[in-house]
XYZ file of C-alpha atoms in Angstrom:
631
model
C 127.639 114.461 126.759
C 124.234 112.608 125.765
C 125.949 109.419 124.653
C 128.094 109.096 128.016
C 124.637 109.460 129.844
C 123.041 106.717 127.779
C 125.984 104.427 128.344
C 125.694 105.001 132.120
C 121.919 104.454 132.204
C 122.438 101.057 130.444
C 125.211 100.104 132.810
C 122.691 100.638 135.667
C 120.064 98.588 134.017
C 122.473 95.683 133.634
C 123.324 95.844 137.424
C 119.491 95.653 138.235
C 119.151 92.547 136.056
C 121.876 90.602 138.043
C 120.913 87.954 140.527
C 122.973 85.637 142.886
C 121.682 83.024 145.365
C 121.972 79.570 146.515
C 120.566 76.415 144.751
C 117.918 76.292 147.412
C 116.994 79.877 146.444
C 117.162 79.201 142.908
C 114.732 76.203 143.191
C 112.123 78.468 144.964
C 112.577 80.971 141.934
C 111.772 77.916 139.573
C 108.631 77.068 141.453
C 107.406 80.562 141.004
C 108.734 81.026 137.390
C 109.062 77.557 135.853
C 109.879 79.152 132.259
C 113.407 80.113 133.492
C 114.357 76.330 133.345
C 113.256 75.984 129.621
C 115.768 74.175 127.182
C 117.418 76.158 124.626
C 115.087 74.980 121.848
C 112.201 76.134 123.853
C 113.909 79.491 124.691
C 114.363 80.209 120.938
C 110.666 79.389 119.915
C 109.168 81.351 122.897
C 111.497 84.271 121.872
C 110.209 84.303 118.373
C 106.513 83.814 119.570
C 106.787 86.394 122.139
C 107.574 88.991 119.640
C 104.247 88.657 118.107
C 102.524 86.494 115.726
C 100.059 87.587 112.974
C 97.696 85.627 110.934
C 97.339 86.443 107.020
C 96.071 84.376 104.328
C 95.811 81.309 106.423
C 99.567 81.669 107.189
C 101.522 82.833 110.311
C 103.790 85.869 110.063
C 106.351 86.404 112.921
C 107.262 89.968 114.004
C 110.546 88.747 115.115
C 111.839 88.546 111.486
C 109.396 91.386 110.079
C 111.999 94.028 109.814
C 114.916 92.276 108.213
C 113.603 89.085 106.195
C 111.191 89.850 103.372
C 109.053 87.892 101.420
C 109.866 84.530 103.215
C 106.684 84.112 105.245
C 106.097 80.465 104.165
C 109.715 79.178 104.532
C 109.803 81.032 108.006
C 106.343 79.560 109.025
C 107.813 75.931 108.291
C 111.026 76.622 109.935
C 109.179 77.920 113.348
C 106.383 75.421 113.370
C 108.009 72.171 112.139
C 111.403 72.832 113.745
C 111.397 75.064 116.747
C 107.739 74.461 117.727
C 108.248 70.729 117.723
C 111.651 70.916 119.586
C 110.238 73.277 122.069
C 107.855 70.232 122.632
C 110.636 67.853 123.518
C 109.735 66.007 120.229
C 112.577 64.090 118.434
C 113.125 67.072 116.143
C 115.198 68.607 119.224
C 117.734 65.609 118.491
C 118.389 66.883 115.096
C 120.860 69.588 113.625
C 119.065 72.355 111.821
C 120.468 73.026 108.244
C 119.405 76.184 106.342
C 119.843 75.521 102.496
C 119.485 78.190 100.016
C 121.141 80.198 97.308
C 123.745 82.923 98.138
C 122.402 86.114 99.573
C 119.038 84.515 100.233
C 118.944 85.230 104.114
C 120.412 82.305 105.617
C 123.043 83.952 107.560
C 120.728 86.847 108.315
C 118.300 84.490 109.971
C 121.112 82.607 112.001
C 122.312 86.311 113.110
C 118.977 87.589 114.058
C 118.432 84.487 116.168
C 121.898 85.107 117.914
C 121.069 88.934 118.424
C 117.594 87.959 119.539
C 118.761 85.885 122.233
C 121.215 88.278 123.608
C 118.418 90.560 124.089
C 115.850 87.982 125.218
C 118.140 86.709 127.858
C 117.754 90.155 129.406
C 113.974 90.015 129.586
C 112.008 88.308 132.495
C 110.653 85.856 130.033
C 113.929 84.748 128.600
C 115.930 84.897 132.033
C 118.706 82.222 132.107
C 120.497 80.858 135.239
C 123.679 78.966 135.599
C 126.116 77.317 138.302
C 128.344 80.188 139.307
C 131.771 80.332 138.104
C 131.071 77.425 135.579
C 132.886 78.070 132.152
C 130.092 76.030 130.627
C 127.175 78.166 132.151
C 125.754 74.844 133.169
C 122.277 74.283 134.154
C 121.791 74.204 137.889
C 119.089 71.528 137.655
C 121.925 69.243 136.686
C 122.831 69.162 140.541
C 119.533 67.254 141.289
C 120.605 63.473 141.495
C 119.248 61.158 138.939
C 117.365 59.182 141.324
C 115.338 62.141 142.477
C 114.452 63.502 139.048
C 111.133 61.739 138.735
C 110.016 63.096 142.084
C 111.082 66.650 141.021
C 109.130 66.328 137.824
C 106.088 65.426 139.933
C 106.552 68.353 142.187
C 107.814 71.034 139.545
C 106.550 69.631 136.225
C 110.091 70.242 134.733
C 112.270 67.405 132.975
C 115.917 67.424 133.916
C 118.052 66.393 131.004
C 121.885 66.026 131.142
C 124.524 65.234 134.021
C 126.788 67.323 136.021
C 130.052 68.137 134.161
C 133.209 66.663 135.510
C 134.429 70.094 136.746
C 131.188 70.903 138.588
C 131.243 67.427 140.084
C 134.606 68.168 141.652
C 133.558 71.427 142.616
C 130.528 70.177 144.519
C 132.695 67.899 146.634
C 135.632 70.133 147.163
C 134.086 73.562 147.645
C 130.381 72.643 148.809
C 131.216 69.469 150.781
C 128.405 67.835 148.516
C 125.988 70.076 149.769
C 123.809 70.791 146.683
C 121.634 73.141 148.291
C 124.490 75.544 148.978
C 125.956 75.593 145.430
C 126.032 79.350 144.148
C 123.811 80.029 141.176
C 123.817 83.294 139.053
C 121.862 85.000 136.484
C 123.854 84.957 133.025
C 123.213 87.008 129.832
C 123.876 85.605 126.442
C 126.476 87.313 124.554
C 128.561 86.269 121.435
C 131.162 88.625 122.265
C 131.951 87.556 125.667
C 131.278 83.868 124.558
C 128.230 83.259 126.661
C 125.497 80.871 125.541
C 126.422 81.730 121.597
C 129.017 79.921 119.878
C 130.297 80.379 116.166
C 132.499 77.873 114.497
C 133.871 78.481 110.781
C 136.209 75.818 109.281
C 139.594 76.788 108.244
C 142.686 74.988 106.737
C 142.076 71.194 107.800
C 145.715 70.785 108.364
C 145.706 73.520 111.099
C 142.314 72.984 112.546
C 142.061 71.510 115.896
C 139.200 69.659 117.384
C 139.962 71.654 120.419
C 138.319 74.428 118.940
C 135.310 72.815 119.289
C 135.760 70.832 122.712
C 138.286 72.809 124.732
C 141.852 71.480 125.386
C 144.157 70.588 128.481
C 145.863 73.483 130.051
C 149.380 72.170 130.415
C 150.572 75.084 132.573
C 148.279 73.733 135.143
C 149.209 70.172 135.253
C 152.265 70.662 137.691
C 149.672 72.257 140.070
C 146.718 69.746 139.921
C 149.169 66.582 139.123
C 147.092 64.946 136.463
C 145.747 65.591 132.648
C 142.417 64.004 133.807
C 141.923 66.631 136.430
C 138.958 68.834 135.282
C 140.695 71.856 136.750
C 143.535 71.243 134.388
C 141.139 71.528 131.215
C 140.065 74.530 129.497
C 136.399 74.362 128.719
C 136.616 76.951 126.084
C 135.552 75.102 122.970
C 132.654 76.563 120.946
C 130.549 73.677 121.987
C 131.370 74.494 125.600
C 130.510 78.269 125.417
C 127.613 77.829 123.384
C 125.852 75.519 126.022
C 122.286 76.810 127.032
C 122.066 78.863 123.676
C 122.792 78.503 120.089
C 125.857 77.144 118.283
C 126.409 78.472 114.585
C 128.335 75.949 112.354
C 129.158 78.166 109.343
C 129.898 76.312 106.143
C 129.333 72.961 108.018
C 129.701 70.516 105.050
C 133.233 72.073 104.483
C 134.367 70.670 107.742
C 136.803 67.781 108.217
C 134.847 64.658 109.042
C 136.293 64.350 112.677
C 134.456 67.631 113.407
C 131.173 66.367 112.334
C 131.476 63.174 114.301
C 131.187 65.095 117.522
C 127.844 66.381 116.204
C 126.430 62.840 116.193
C 126.415 62.268 120.014
C 125.665 65.934 120.680
C 122.412 66.157 118.536
C 121.052 62.463 119.492
C 122.266 62.263 123.117
C 122.930 65.761 124.124
C 126.458 65.194 125.062
C 129.925 65.148 123.560
C 133.377 63.688 124.406
C 136.408 65.933 125.623
C 139.861 64.633 126.518
C 140.118 62.156 129.267
C 136.598 62.888 130.676
C 133.162 61.224 130.746
C 130.741 62.526 128.245
C 129.979 66.283 128.897
C 126.156 67.319 128.430
C 125.153 70.421 126.613
C 122.014 71.739 125.879
C 122.373 73.907 122.663
C 120.519 74.543 119.240
C 122.957 73.742 116.581
C 122.194 75.450 113.246
C 124.330 75.103 109.991
C 123.733 76.729 106.695
C 124.873 75.684 103.246
C 124.008 75.794 99.533
C 122.357 73.218 97.491
C 125.415 72.111 95.422
C 127.382 71.293 98.667
C 124.490 69.434 100.113
C 123.774 67.261 97.262
C 127.563 66.560 97.105
C 127.322 65.817 100.953
C 124.273 63.397 100.743
C 125.790 61.501 97.712
C 128.969 60.368 99.948
C 127.858 57.171 101.666
C 130.234 57.896 104.630
C 128.059 60.515 105.753
C 124.770 58.478 106.165
C 125.080 58.646 109.911
C 124.640 62.413 109.787
C 122.008 62.248 107.139
C 119.270 61.247 109.462
C 120.372 63.668 112.220
C 119.901 66.764 110.001
C 116.768 68.592 109.327
C 116.966 70.504 106.086
C 114.960 73.736 105.537
C 115.017 75.261 102.265
C 115.461 79.174 102.466
C 114.958 80.296 98.902
C 114.941 83.704 97.406
C 111.998 86.001 97.699
C 109.728 85.882 94.864
C 107.366 88.978 95.371
C 108.259 92.034 93.724
C 107.153 94.318 96.439
C 109.149 92.405 99.006
C 112.280 92.621 96.975
C 111.913 96.179 96.481
C 111.947 96.440 100.285
C 115.118 94.460 100.500
C 116.950 96.849 98.028
C 115.730 99.899 100.245
C 116.955 98.412 103.320
C 120.228 97.692 101.706
C 120.612 100.999 100.307
C 119.500 102.602 103.507
C 122.599 100.963 105.287
C 125.074 102.159 102.694
C 126.650 105.171 101.495
C 123.879 105.443 98.751
C 121.303 106.512 101.188
C 121.639 110.292 100.153
C 121.291 109.515 96.229
C 117.793 110.250 94.656
C 116.424 106.963 93.211
C 113.400 107.854 91.188
C 110.120 105.773 91.769
C 109.819 102.818 89.817
C 113.820 102.178 89.668
C 113.769 99.696 92.331
C 110.588 98.130 91.451
C 111.735 97.636 87.712
C 114.926 95.952 89.173
C 112.732 93.849 91.382
C 110.916 92.824 88.646
C 113.948 91.742 86.586
C 115.213 89.841 89.950
C 112.076 87.971 90.454
C 111.424 86.952 86.797
C 114.921 85.133 86.777
C 113.954 83.292 90.043
C 110.648 81.947 88.869
C 110.001 78.679 86.921
C 107.598 78.510 83.637
C 104.359 77.765 84.887
C 103.038 74.102 83.547
C 99.469 76.046 83.073
C 99.585 77.320 79.680
C 97.226 80.046 80.229
C 99.704 81.827 82.800
C 102.912 83.301 81.413
C 105.857 84.398 83.674
C 104.700 88.138 83.976
C 101.366 86.917 85.156
C 102.718 84.537 87.472
C 104.941 87.235 89.020
C 101.994 89.583 89.477
C 99.876 86.849 91.037
C 102.544 85.943 93.501
C 102.748 89.758 94.253
C 99.125 89.840 95.182
C 97.836 91.558 92.168
C 94.329 90.673 91.015
C 94.132 89.416 87.561
C 90.797 88.853 85.687
C 90.108 85.144 85.569
C 92.300 84.193 88.459
C 91.573 83.377 92.309
C 93.419 82.753 95.217
C 93.254 78.868 94.558
C 94.999 79.441 91.278
C 97.949 81.316 93.075
C 98.195 78.165 95.497
C 98.210 75.617 92.533
C 101.017 77.526 90.893
C 103.155 77.348 94.125
C 102.561 73.737 94.451
C 103.994 73.026 90.901
C 107.579 73.462 91.791
C 109.057 72.641 95.407
C 112.521 74.338 94.553
C 111.080 77.451 93.149
C 113.357 80.519 94.272
C 116.435 78.282 94.719
C 118.175 80.175 91.820
C 118.204 83.322 90.035
C 119.859 86.797 90.366
C 120.720 87.588 93.954
C 120.065 90.950 95.616
C 123.562 91.790 96.026
C 124.334 91.749 92.254
C 121.491 94.345 91.691
C 122.737 96.577 94.522
C 125.981 96.226 93.043
C 124.760 97.244 89.518
C 122.725 99.962 91.113
C 125.942 101.516 92.713
C 127.667 101.420 89.351
C 125.048 103.100 87.736
C 125.154 105.879 90.462
C 128.953 106.209 90.242
C 128.657 106.288 86.184
C 126.187 108.986 86.232
C 127.440 112.600 87.115
C 124.138 113.718 88.500
C 123.089 112.202 91.936
C 119.741 110.896 90.759
C 119.263 107.662 88.809
C 116.095 106.398 87.341
C 114.814 102.824 86.129
C 116.374 103.096 82.657
C 119.714 103.774 84.421
C 119.092 100.569 86.536
C 118.036 98.501 83.738
C 121.145 99.671 81.602
C 123.496 98.802 84.376
C 121.743 95.376 85.011
C 122.216 94.481 81.298
C 126.012 95.537 80.979
C 126.852 93.551 84.324
C 125.532 90.256 82.991
C 128.805 89.964 80.921
C 130.804 90.580 84.055
C 128.850 88.011 85.949
C 131.180 84.791 85.880
C 128.637 82.202 87.158
C 125.999 83.191 84.338
C 125.789 80.686 81.511
C 125.226 81.821 77.762
C 121.883 80.330 77.955
C 120.862 82.077 81.154
C 122.268 85.299 79.732
C 119.863 85.001 76.821
C 116.989 84.601 79.109
C 117.913 87.200 81.490
C 118.160 89.824 78.643
C 114.334 88.703 77.725
C 113.495 89.397 81.412
C 115.215 92.964 81.343
C 113.039 93.651 78.137
C 110.001 92.471 80.137
C 110.965 94.776 83.131
C 111.489 97.530 80.613
C 107.931 97.006 79.243
C 106.508 97.027 82.723
C 108.270 100.176 83.469
C 107.079 101.816 80.157
C 103.258 101.304 81.256
C 104.160 102.519 84.650
C 105.812 105.723 83.502
C 102.879 106.485 81.242
C 100.552 106.153 84.041
C 102.298 108.204 86.243
C 102.615 111.184 83.697
C 98.975 110.929 82.473
C 97.936 110.784 86.249
C 99.974 114.005 86.922
C 98.325 115.773 83.818
C 94.953 115.550 85.309
C 93.964 118.666 87.337
C 92.248 117.724 90.503
C 92.493 114.026 89.508
C 90.394 112.662 92.328
C 87.426 115.293 91.646
C 87.513 114.344 87.983
C 87.606 110.596 88.842
C 84.823 110.881 91.545
C 82.566 112.887 88.942
C 83.062 110.357 86.118
C 82.470 107.389 88.739
C 79.340 109.159 89.972
C 78.091 109.383 86.458
C 78.805 105.816 85.597
C 77.102 104.499 88.808
C 74.070 106.611 88.127
C 73.735 105.053 84.663
C 74.561 101.461 85.891
C 71.830 101.743 88.687
C 69.261 102.816 85.999
C 70.465 99.917 83.672
C 70.168 97.264 86.152
C 66.787 98.465 87.434
C 65.550 99.334 84.030
C 64.699 102.868 84.869
C 65.181 106.100 83.212
C 67.679 108.982 84.084
C 66.608 112.590 84.203
C 68.742 115.106 82.392
C 70.005 117.763 85.251
C 69.502 120.720 82.781
C 66.232 119.992 81.046
C 64.684 117.336 83.336
C 63.933 115.242 80.303
C 63.833 111.393 80.978
C 66.800 109.735 79.084
C 67.795 105.982 78.547
C 71.094 104.865 80.442
C 74.184 105.964 78.581
C 75.341 102.937 77.284
C 78.151 104.617 75.262
C 79.655 106.050 78.443
C 79.388 102.990 80.489
C 81.064 100.709 77.635
C 83.873 103.432 77.212
C 84.732 102.729 80.807
C 84.122 98.970 81.191
C 86.324 98.304 77.974
C 89.280 99.726 79.676
C 89.844 96.690 81.825
C 88.482 94.210 79.142
C 84.803 93.659 80.035
C 83.309 92.015 77.197
C 79.793 92.741 75.655
C 78.487 89.447 77.096
C 80.055 90.103 80.623
C 78.876 93.768 81.060
C 75.589 92.898 82.861
C 77.299 90.662 85.245
C 79.968 93.189 86.046
C 77.332 96.073 86.495
C 75.237 93.793 88.842
C 78.385 92.999 90.848
C 78.911 96.693 91.428
C 75.493 97.259 92.643
C 75.753 94.159 95.013
C 78.958 95.855 96.460
C 77.220 99.113 96.877
C 74.537 97.556 98.722
C 76.972 95.588 101.025
C 78.805 98.541 101.927
C 75.417 100.464 102.688
C 74.492 97.486 105.131
C 77.653 98.143 107.028
C 77.199 101.929 107.267
C 80.229 102.237 104.898
C 80.389 104.778 102.161
C 81.248 103.325 98.726
C 83.722 105.692 97.045
C 86.365 105.826 94.213
C 88.690 103.403 95.953
C 86.044 100.812 97.032
C 86.217 98.689 93.768
C 89.809 98.024 92.525
C 88.717 96.854 88.989
C 86.081 100.171 88.677
C 89.070 102.507 89.921
C 91.482 101.223 87.345
C 88.798 101.504 84.619
C 87.937 105.188 85.670
C 91.752 105.810 85.728
C 92.477 104.246 82.313
C 89.392 106.331 80.558
C 90.796 109.626 82.213
C 94.067 108.666 80.821
C 92.654 107.717 77.408
C 90.841 110.982 77.009
C 94.112 112.991 77.794
C 96.633 110.941 75.859
C 96.856 113.496 72.859
C 97.429 116.473 75.403
C 100.006 114.360 77.111
C 101.622 113.461 73.863
C 101.772 117.150 72.322
C 103.021 118.504 75.837
C 105.652 116.453 76.581
C 107.426 115.741 73.200
C 107.361 119.496 72.241
C 110.996 120.861 71.897
C 110.082 124.332 71.719
C 106.823 124.554 73.864
C 104.673 127.650 73.645
C 103.753 129.721 76.995
C 100.636 127.437 77.801
C 102.445 124.151 77.168
C 105.335 125.285 79.280
C 103.024 126.385 82.078
C 101.506 122.753 81.927
C 105.072 121.201 82.098
C 105.868 123.299 85.124
C 102.580 122.307 86.739
C 103.154 118.634 86.088
C 106.718 118.541 86.938
C 105.801 120.296 90.343
C 102.943 117.715 90.886
C 105.557 114.738 90.087
C 107.807 116.210 92.688
C 105.173 116.952 95.274
C 103.200 114.111 95.117
C 105.056 111.339 93.479
C 108.428 111.433 95.094
C 110.628 112.756 92.061
C 113.123 115.580 92.067
C 113.474 118.026 89.251
C 115.989 115.847 87.224
C 114.141 112.732 87.610
C 110.734 114.450 86.881
C 112.134 115.906 83.615
C 113.787 112.794 82.593
C 110.439 110.796 82.974
C 108.685 113.577 80.926
C 111.184 113.429 78.069
C 111.094 109.526 78.314
C 107.118 109.254 78.183
C 107.078 112.044 75.256
C 109.288 109.663 73.321
C 107.167 106.637 74.244
C 103.878 108.378 72.950
C 105.325 109.414 69.876
C 106.646 106.040 68.786
């Protein structure tokens, strides 16, 4: 069986990664590979960085988050650079608890889960290798064995800072098992695992009356007191709390602000001093990244409580808002559907995008700039080029509100409504109208939506419908054009010949008679008017086209139909305008004649083969567009 062979191969690989040796041998390893002695914060930062970093629009994009987190490039850049990078450099940031704050289903838990799963994999690589004192329940850093008075000399020789002190248990083991010979203490390589409670801990608050602080710090093992004779003997203590087990890695505090105060006080010394108190022992050193997550309402309640002031300064809050880019929201839905039982259902093109438009509109705030409406703002955020707007305008829009994306419709709601639409419809194929209808019906069932928000959301559904109508018409019109690319290229070449003659004040030759002709102003204007080029702006537009052609020629590149976005759009719309009557008659005829039926079949085939429809959704699209054109 193939699966058994793969399990066997994995087991063999795990065995090859194992390492065991004395502290003396470990120091030789550290001298050769200093990175194995890095702190937990440094390990997390290097894990993210080693996965790959891309530069785009003056922002860093991290491959580590690429396949699971969409549309949050800027918040993630801030998180990685301002927290993880600074903490890795041993700045004071490492003494702060990381708090991810954002709306429900915004990606907070996903980010933390990715960090935990990532560390599990990273600890199995050479770059992320972790070593600990053998047999230590806290997987303690072997460098804690170096006496404090020798640590300055150790830094001079190795260039590594040693922070923290030997735990009570290992202090006793050093004397009783090794006779005080530090160099003989056994060290082993460990591998992070949340399931095995190695280097990754998760704490979730429960009933305050039954929750025990031992869940965090461990507890006395009363069954061993008779053997060891004292409750203060470290061998009689179970170092099995979440803070113990998360040492060297990451500690997730779920719903941290719902915890009883006594649990939070332990985080004060752990974050600031790198240690915590347990039972009858001295402070126990721990090196772990503490990350919590909460929503905005809970956090505001927390900071308004004066009793929590000591914790305020020990928390760094990072906003994790909803995504505000339509194309990225569409990817979120695709991912959620791919991981569900809906993966086999045919979802027509534009259905998810239309839902994404609605979602993004609910998350955006009205622009202060009166020349920009919400739909334009949405398109600019998604990277669309709009006439009269530059990248600088987009940056200005983003600066207007610091909390944009912190409320609105969450992705889970949309997926739930898509599920409802699929169940309701007998055919396993849904389109944008089915989705919009389901979204609208679901607003009445959404308990947290106020009447005021509901009215706004209905307007956004109407706006999403309008965007879909335009997309649907273009899709059908494009499918009606036979040899579309050839027709577009012919029209563009004709336009460019006339533009060149116009700008150079030359004449054109008639290809049939050879007679000289003036540039065809009617043709040029019929194309330029499709994208709103005014009479006064036509010369600048035409000259800009020629400059672009020259730039391509200098670089040895060919200027083609896709080389200029605005010109391509104008050519498309001109072709569509010429075909509109044909499309209108063919799609709306209830009893088409033979030629019309042939045309419909050709268009349906093209929609299926080239645009991602199936027979059901293609016919639904044609009927809908026919009704639109006849209004």
